[in-house]
Coordinates of N, CA and C and ligand atoms in Angstrom, one line a residue:
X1 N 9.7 -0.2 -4.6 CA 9.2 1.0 -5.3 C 9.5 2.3 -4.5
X2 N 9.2 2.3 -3.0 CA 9.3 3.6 -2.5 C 10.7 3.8 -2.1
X3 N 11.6 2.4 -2.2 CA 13.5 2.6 -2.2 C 13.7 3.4 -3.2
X4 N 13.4 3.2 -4.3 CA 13.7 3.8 -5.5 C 13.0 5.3 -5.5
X5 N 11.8 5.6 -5.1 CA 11.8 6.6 -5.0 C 12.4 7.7 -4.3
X6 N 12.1 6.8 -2.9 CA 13.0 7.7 -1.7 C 14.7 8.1 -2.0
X7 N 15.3 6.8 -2.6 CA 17.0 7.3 -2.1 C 17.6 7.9 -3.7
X8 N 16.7 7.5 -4.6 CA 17.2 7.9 -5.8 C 16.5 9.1 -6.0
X9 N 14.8 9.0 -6.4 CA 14.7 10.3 -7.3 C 14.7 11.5 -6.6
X10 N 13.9 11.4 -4.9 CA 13.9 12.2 -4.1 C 15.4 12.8 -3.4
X11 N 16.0 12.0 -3.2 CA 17.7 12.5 -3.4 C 18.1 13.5 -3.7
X12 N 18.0 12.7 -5.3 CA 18.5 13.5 -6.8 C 17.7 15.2 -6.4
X13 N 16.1 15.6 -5.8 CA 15.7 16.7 -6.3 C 16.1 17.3 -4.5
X14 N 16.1 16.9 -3.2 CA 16.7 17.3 -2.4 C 17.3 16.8 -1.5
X15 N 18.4 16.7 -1.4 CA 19.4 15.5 -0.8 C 19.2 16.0 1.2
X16 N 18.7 14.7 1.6 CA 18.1 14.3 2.7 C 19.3 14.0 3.6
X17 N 19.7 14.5 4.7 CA 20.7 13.9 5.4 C 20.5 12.2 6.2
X18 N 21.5 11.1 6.4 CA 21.1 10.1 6.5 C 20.5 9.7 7.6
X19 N 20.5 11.1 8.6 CA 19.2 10.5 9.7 C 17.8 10.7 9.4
X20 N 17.6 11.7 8.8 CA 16.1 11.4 7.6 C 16.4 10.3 7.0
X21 N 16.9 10.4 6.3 CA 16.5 8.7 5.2 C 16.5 7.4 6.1
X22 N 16.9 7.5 7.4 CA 16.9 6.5 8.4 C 15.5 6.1 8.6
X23 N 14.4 7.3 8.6 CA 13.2 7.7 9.4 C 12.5 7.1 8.1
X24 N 12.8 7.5 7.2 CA 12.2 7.0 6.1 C 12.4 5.9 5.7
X25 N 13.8 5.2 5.6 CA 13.6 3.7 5.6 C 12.4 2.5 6.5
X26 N 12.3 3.0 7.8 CA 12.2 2.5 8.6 C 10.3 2.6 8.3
X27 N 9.8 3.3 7.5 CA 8.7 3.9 6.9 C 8.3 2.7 5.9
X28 N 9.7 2.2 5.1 CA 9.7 1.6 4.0 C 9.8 0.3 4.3
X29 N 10.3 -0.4 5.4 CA 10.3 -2.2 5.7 C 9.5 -2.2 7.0
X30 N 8.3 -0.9 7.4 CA 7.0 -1.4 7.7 C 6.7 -2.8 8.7
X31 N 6.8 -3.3 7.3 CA 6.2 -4.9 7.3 C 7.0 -5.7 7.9
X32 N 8.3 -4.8 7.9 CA 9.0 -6.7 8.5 C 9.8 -5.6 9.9
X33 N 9.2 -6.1 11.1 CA 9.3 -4.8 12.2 C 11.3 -5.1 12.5
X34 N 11.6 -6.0 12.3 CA 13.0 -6.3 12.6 C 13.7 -5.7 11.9
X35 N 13.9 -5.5 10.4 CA 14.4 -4.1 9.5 C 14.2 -3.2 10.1
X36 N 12.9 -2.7 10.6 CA 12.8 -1.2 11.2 C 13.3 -1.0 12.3
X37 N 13.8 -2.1 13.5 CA 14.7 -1.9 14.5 C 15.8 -1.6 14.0
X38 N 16.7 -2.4 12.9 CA 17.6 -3.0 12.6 C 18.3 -2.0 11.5
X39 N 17.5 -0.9 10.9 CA 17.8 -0.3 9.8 C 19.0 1.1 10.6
X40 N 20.4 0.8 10.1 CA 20.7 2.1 10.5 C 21.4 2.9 9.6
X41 N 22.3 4.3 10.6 CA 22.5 5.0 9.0 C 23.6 4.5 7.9
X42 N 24.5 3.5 9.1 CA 25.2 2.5 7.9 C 25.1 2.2 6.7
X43 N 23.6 2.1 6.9 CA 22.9 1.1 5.9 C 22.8 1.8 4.6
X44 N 22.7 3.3 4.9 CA 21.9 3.9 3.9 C 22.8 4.2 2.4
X45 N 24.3 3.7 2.3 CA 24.8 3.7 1.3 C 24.7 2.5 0.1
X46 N 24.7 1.9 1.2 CA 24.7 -0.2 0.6 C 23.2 0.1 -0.3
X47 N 22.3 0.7 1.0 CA 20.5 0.5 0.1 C 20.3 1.6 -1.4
X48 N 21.4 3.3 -0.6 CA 20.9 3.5 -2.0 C 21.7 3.2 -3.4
X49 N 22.5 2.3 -3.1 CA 23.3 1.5 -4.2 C 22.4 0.6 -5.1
X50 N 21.5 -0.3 -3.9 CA 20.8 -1.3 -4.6 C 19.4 -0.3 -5.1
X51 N 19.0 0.7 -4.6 CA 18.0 1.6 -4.9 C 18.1 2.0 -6.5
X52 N 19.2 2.3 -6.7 CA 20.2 2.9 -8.2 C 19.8 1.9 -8.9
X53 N 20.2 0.6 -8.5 CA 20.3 -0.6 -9.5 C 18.9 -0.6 -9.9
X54 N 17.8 -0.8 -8.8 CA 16.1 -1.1 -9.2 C 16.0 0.1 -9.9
X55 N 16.4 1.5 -9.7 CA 15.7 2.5 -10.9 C 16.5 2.1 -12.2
X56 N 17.3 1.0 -12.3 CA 18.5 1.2 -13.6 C 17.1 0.1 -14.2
X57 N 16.9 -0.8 -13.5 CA 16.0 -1.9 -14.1 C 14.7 -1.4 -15.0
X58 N 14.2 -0.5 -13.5 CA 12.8 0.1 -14.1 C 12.8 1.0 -15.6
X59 N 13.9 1.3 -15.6 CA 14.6 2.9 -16.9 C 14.5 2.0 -17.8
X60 N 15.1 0.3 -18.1 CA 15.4 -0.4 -18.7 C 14.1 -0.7 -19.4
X61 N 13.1 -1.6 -18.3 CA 11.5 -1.7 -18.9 C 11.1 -0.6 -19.5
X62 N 11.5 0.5 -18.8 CA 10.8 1.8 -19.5 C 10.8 2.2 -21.0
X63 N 12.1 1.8 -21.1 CA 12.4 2.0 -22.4 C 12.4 0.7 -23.7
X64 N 11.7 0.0 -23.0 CA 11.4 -1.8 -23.7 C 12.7 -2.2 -23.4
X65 N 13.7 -2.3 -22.9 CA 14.8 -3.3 -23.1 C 14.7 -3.9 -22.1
X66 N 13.9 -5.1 -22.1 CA 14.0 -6.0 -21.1 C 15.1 -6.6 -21.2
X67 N 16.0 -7.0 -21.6 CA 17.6 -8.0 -21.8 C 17.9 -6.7 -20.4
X68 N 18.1 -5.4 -21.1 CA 19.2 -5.2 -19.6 C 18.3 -5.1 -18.4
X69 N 17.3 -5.3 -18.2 CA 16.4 -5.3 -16.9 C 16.9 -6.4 -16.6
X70 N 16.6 -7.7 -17.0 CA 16.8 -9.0 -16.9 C 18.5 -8.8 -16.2
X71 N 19.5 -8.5 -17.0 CA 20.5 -8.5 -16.5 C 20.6 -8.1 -15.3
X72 N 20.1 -6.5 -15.0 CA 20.6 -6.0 -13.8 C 20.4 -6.7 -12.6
X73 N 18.7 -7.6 -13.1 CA 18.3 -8.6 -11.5 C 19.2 -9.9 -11.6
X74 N 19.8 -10.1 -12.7 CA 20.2 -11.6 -12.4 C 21.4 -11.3 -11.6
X75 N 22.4 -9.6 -12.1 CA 23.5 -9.4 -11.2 C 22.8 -9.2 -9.8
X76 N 21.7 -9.1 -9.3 CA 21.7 -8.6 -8.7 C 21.1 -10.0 -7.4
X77 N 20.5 -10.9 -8.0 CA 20.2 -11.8 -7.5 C 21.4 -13.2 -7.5
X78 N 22.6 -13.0 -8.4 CA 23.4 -14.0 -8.5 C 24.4 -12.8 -6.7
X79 N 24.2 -12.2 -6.7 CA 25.1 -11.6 -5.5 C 24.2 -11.9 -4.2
X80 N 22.7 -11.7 -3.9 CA 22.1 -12.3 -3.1 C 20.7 -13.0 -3.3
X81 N 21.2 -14.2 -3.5 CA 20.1 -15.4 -4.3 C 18.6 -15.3 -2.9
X82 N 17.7 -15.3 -3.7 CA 16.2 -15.4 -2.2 C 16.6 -16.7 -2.0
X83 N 15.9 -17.1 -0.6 CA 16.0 -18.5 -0.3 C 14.5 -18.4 0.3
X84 N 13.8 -19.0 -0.7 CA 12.6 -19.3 -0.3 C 12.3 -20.6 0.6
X85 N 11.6 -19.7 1.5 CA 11.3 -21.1 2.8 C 9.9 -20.8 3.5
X86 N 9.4 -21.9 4.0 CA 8.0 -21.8 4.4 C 8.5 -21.1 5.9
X87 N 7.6 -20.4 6.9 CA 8.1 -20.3 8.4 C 6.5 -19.6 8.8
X88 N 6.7 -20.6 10.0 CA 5.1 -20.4 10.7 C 5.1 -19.3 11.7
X89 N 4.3 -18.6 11.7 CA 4.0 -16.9 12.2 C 2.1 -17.1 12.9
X90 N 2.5 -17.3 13.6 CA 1.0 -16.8 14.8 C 0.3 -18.1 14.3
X91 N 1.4 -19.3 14.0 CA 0.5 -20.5 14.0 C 0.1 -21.0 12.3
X92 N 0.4 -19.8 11.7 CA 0.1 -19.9 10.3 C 1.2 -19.9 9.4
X93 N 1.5 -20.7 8.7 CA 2.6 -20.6 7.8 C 2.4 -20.1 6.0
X94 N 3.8 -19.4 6.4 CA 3.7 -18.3 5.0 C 5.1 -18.7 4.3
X95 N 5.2 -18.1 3.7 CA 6.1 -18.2 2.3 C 6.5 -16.9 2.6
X96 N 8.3 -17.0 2.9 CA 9.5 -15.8 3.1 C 10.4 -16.2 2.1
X97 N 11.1 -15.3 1.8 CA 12.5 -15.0 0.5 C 13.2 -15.3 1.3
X98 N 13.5 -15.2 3.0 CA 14.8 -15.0 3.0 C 14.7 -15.1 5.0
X99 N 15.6 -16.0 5.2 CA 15.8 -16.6 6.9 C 15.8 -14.9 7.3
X100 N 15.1 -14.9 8.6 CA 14.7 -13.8 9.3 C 16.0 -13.3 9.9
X101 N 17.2 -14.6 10.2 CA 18.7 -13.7 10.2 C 19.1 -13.0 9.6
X102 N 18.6 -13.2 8.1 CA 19.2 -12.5 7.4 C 20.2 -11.6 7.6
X103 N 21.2 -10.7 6.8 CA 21.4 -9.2 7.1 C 20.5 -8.1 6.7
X104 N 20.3 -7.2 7.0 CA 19.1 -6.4 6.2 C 19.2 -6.4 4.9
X105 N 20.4 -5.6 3.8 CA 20.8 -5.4 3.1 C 20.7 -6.8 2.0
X106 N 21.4 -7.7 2.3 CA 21.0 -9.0 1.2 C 19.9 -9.2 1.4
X107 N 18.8 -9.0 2.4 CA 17.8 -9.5 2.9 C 16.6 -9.1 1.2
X108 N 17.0 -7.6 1.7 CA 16.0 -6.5 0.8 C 16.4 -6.5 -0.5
X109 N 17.8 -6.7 -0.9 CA 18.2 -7.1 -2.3 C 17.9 -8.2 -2.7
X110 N 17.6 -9.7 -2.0 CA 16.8 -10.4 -2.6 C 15.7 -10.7 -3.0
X111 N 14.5 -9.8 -1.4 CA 13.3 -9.4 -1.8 C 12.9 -8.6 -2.9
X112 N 13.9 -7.4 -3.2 CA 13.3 -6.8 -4.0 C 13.6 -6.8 -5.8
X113 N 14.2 -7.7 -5.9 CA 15.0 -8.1 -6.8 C 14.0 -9.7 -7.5
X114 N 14.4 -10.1 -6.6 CA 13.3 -11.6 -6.6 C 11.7 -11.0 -7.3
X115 N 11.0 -10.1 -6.3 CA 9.9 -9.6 -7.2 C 9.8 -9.1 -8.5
X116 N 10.9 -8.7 -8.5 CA 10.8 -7.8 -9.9 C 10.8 -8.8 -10.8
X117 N 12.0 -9.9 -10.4 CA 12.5 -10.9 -11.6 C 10.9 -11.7 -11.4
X118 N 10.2 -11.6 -11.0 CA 8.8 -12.5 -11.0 C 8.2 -12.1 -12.2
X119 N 7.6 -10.6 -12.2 CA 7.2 -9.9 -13.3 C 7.6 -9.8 -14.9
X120 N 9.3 -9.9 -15.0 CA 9.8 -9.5 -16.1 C 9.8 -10.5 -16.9
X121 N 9.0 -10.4 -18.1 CA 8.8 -11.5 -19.0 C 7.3 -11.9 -19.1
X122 N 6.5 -11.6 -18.0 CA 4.9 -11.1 -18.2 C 4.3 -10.0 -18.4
X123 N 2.8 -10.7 -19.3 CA 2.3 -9.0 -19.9 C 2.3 -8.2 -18.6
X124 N 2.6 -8.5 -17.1 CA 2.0 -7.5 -15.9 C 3.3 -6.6 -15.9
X125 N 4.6 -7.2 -16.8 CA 5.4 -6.3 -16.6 C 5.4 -4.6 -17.2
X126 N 4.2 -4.8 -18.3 CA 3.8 -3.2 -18.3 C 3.4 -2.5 -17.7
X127 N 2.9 -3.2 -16.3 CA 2.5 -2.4 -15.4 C 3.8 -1.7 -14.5
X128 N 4.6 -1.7 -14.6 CA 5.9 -1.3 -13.7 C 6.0 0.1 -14.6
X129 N 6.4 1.0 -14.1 CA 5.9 2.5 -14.9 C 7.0 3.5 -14.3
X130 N 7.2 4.5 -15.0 CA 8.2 5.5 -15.1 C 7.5 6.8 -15.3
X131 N 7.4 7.5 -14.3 CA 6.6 8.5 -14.3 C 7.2 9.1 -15.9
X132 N 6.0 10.1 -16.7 CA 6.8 10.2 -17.9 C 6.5 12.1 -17.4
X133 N 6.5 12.7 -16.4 CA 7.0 14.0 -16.4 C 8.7 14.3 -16.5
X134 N 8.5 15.0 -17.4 CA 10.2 15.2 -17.1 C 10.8 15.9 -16.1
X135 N 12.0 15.4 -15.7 CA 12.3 15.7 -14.7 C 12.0 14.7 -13.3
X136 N 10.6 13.9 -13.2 CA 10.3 13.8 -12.2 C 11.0 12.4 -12.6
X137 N 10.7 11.1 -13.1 CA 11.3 9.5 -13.2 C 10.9 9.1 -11.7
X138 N 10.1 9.6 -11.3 CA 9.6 7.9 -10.0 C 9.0 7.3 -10.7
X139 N 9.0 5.8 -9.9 CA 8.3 4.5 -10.2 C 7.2 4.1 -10.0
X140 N 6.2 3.2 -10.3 CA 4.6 2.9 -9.9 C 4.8 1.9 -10.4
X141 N 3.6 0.7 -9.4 CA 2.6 0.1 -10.5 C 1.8 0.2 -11.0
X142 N 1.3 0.2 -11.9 CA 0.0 0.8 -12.3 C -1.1 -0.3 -12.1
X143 N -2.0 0.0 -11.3 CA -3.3 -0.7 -10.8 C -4.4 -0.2 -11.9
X144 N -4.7 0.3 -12.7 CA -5.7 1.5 -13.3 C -6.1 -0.2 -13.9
X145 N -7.3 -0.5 -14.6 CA -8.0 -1.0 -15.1 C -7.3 -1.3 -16.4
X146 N -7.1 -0.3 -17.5 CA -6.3 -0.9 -18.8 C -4.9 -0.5 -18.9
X147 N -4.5 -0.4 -17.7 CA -3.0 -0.4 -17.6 C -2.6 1.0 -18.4
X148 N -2.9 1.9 -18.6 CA -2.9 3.2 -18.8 C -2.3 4.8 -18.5
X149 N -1.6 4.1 -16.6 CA -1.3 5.1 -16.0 C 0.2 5.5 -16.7
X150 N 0.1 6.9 -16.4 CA 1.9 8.0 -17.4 C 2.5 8.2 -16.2
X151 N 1.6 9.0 -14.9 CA 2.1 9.7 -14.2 C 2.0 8.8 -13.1
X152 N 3.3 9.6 -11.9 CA 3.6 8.7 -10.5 C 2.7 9.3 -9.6
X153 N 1.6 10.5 -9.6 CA 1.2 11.2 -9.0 C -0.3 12.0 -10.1
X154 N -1.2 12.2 -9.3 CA -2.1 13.3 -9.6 C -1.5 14.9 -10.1
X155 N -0.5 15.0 -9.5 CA 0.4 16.2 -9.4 C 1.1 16.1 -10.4
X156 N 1.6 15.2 -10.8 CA 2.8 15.3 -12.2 C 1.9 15.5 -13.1
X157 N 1.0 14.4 -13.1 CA -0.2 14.8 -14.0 C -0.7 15.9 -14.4
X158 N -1.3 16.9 -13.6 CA -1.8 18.5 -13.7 C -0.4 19.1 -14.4
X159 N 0.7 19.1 -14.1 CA 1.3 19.4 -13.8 C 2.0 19.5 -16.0
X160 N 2.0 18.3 -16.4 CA 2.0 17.7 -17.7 C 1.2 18.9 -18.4
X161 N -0.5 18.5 -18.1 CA -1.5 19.2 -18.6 C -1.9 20.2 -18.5
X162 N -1.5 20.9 -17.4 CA -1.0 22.4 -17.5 C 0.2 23.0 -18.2
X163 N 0.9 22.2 -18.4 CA 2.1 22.8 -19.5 C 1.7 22.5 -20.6
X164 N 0.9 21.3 -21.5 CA 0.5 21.5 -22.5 C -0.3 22.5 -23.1
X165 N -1.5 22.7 -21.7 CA -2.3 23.6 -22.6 C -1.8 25.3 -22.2
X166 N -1.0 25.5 -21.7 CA 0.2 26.6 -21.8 C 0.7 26.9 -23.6
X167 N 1.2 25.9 -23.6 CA 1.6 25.3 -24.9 C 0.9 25.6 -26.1
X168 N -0.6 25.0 -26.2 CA -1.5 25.4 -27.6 C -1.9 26.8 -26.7
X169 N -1.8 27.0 -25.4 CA -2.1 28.7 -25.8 C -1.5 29.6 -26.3
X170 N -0.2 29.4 -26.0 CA 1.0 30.3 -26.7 C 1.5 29.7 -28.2
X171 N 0.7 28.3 -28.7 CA 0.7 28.5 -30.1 C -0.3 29.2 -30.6
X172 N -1.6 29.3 -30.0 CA -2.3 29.5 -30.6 C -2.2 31.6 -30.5
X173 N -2.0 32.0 -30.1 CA -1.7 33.0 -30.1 C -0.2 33.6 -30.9
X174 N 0.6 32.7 -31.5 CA 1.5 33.0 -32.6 C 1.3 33.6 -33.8
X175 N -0.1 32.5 -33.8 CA -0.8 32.2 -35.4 C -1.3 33.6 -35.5
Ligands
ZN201 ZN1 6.1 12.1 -11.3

């Protein structure tokens, strides 16, 4: 979610030089501390390639065409398949996508690829969301209770409903 945010939509509105988006990757694989040693600015073409591809998918749901969502992950998982394997961590064993050698790059394209293809084809897949401000197109899940959420933000939001009611003001002042 925040790949797709970060290298695509945030890009698209101010293009980041790749030692920022370093700082920010490194923001974004958190969780797995070996990416964030590992992430460098090499990387940052390969990621926002696969970044492009996850917003092509999300544009896809967005617009109901699951076939080409479907497609974009199967290209995208027939080029780096997860390899799901159990691996014990502080004694406790968990469930990984993908051998901790991994390279980064196939690593996170299987991860993030593999999740999506989990979703697509369940009702939870309406929860995967496309901010509907124009202009703005970042991504969410929507957590909200009846699956409801438009906006990626409180801000796009105001932002929407301040221009509508701009809108019936200056209609209503035509009349
Ligand atoms: Zn937005």
């Amino acid at each position: 979610m925040d790949l797709v945010n970060e290298l695509v939509v945030a890009q698209a509105e101010a293009a980041q030089p790749d030692r920022a988006l370093v700082a920010t990757l490194k923001r974004i694989f958190a969780i797995d501390p070996p990416s964030v040693a590992g992430v460098k600015a090499a990387h940052v073409p390969e990621l926002t390639q696969l970044a492009q591809r996850l917003h092509a998918v999300f544009a896809g749901l967005a617009r109901g065409d699951v076939d080409a969502a479907a497609r974009g992950l199967n290209e995208l998982l027939a080029r780096h398949p997860a390899q799901p394997h159990l691996a014990k961590e502080d004694g406790v064993w968990r469930l990984h996508h993908h051998p901790a050698d991994a390279p980064l790059v196939p690593m996170w394209t299987a991860i993030c690829a593999e999740g999506l293809a989990r979703v697509v084809g369940l009702p939870s897949a309406q929860r995967l969301g496309t901010c509907e401000r124009p202009g703005c197109g970042r991504v969410f899940v929507d957590v909200s209770k009846n699956a409801s959420r438009r906006f990626c933000s409180q801000a796009c939001q105001n932002r929407v409903k301040a221009a509508s009611f701009r809108a019936r003001q200056a209609a209503g002042k035509a009349t």
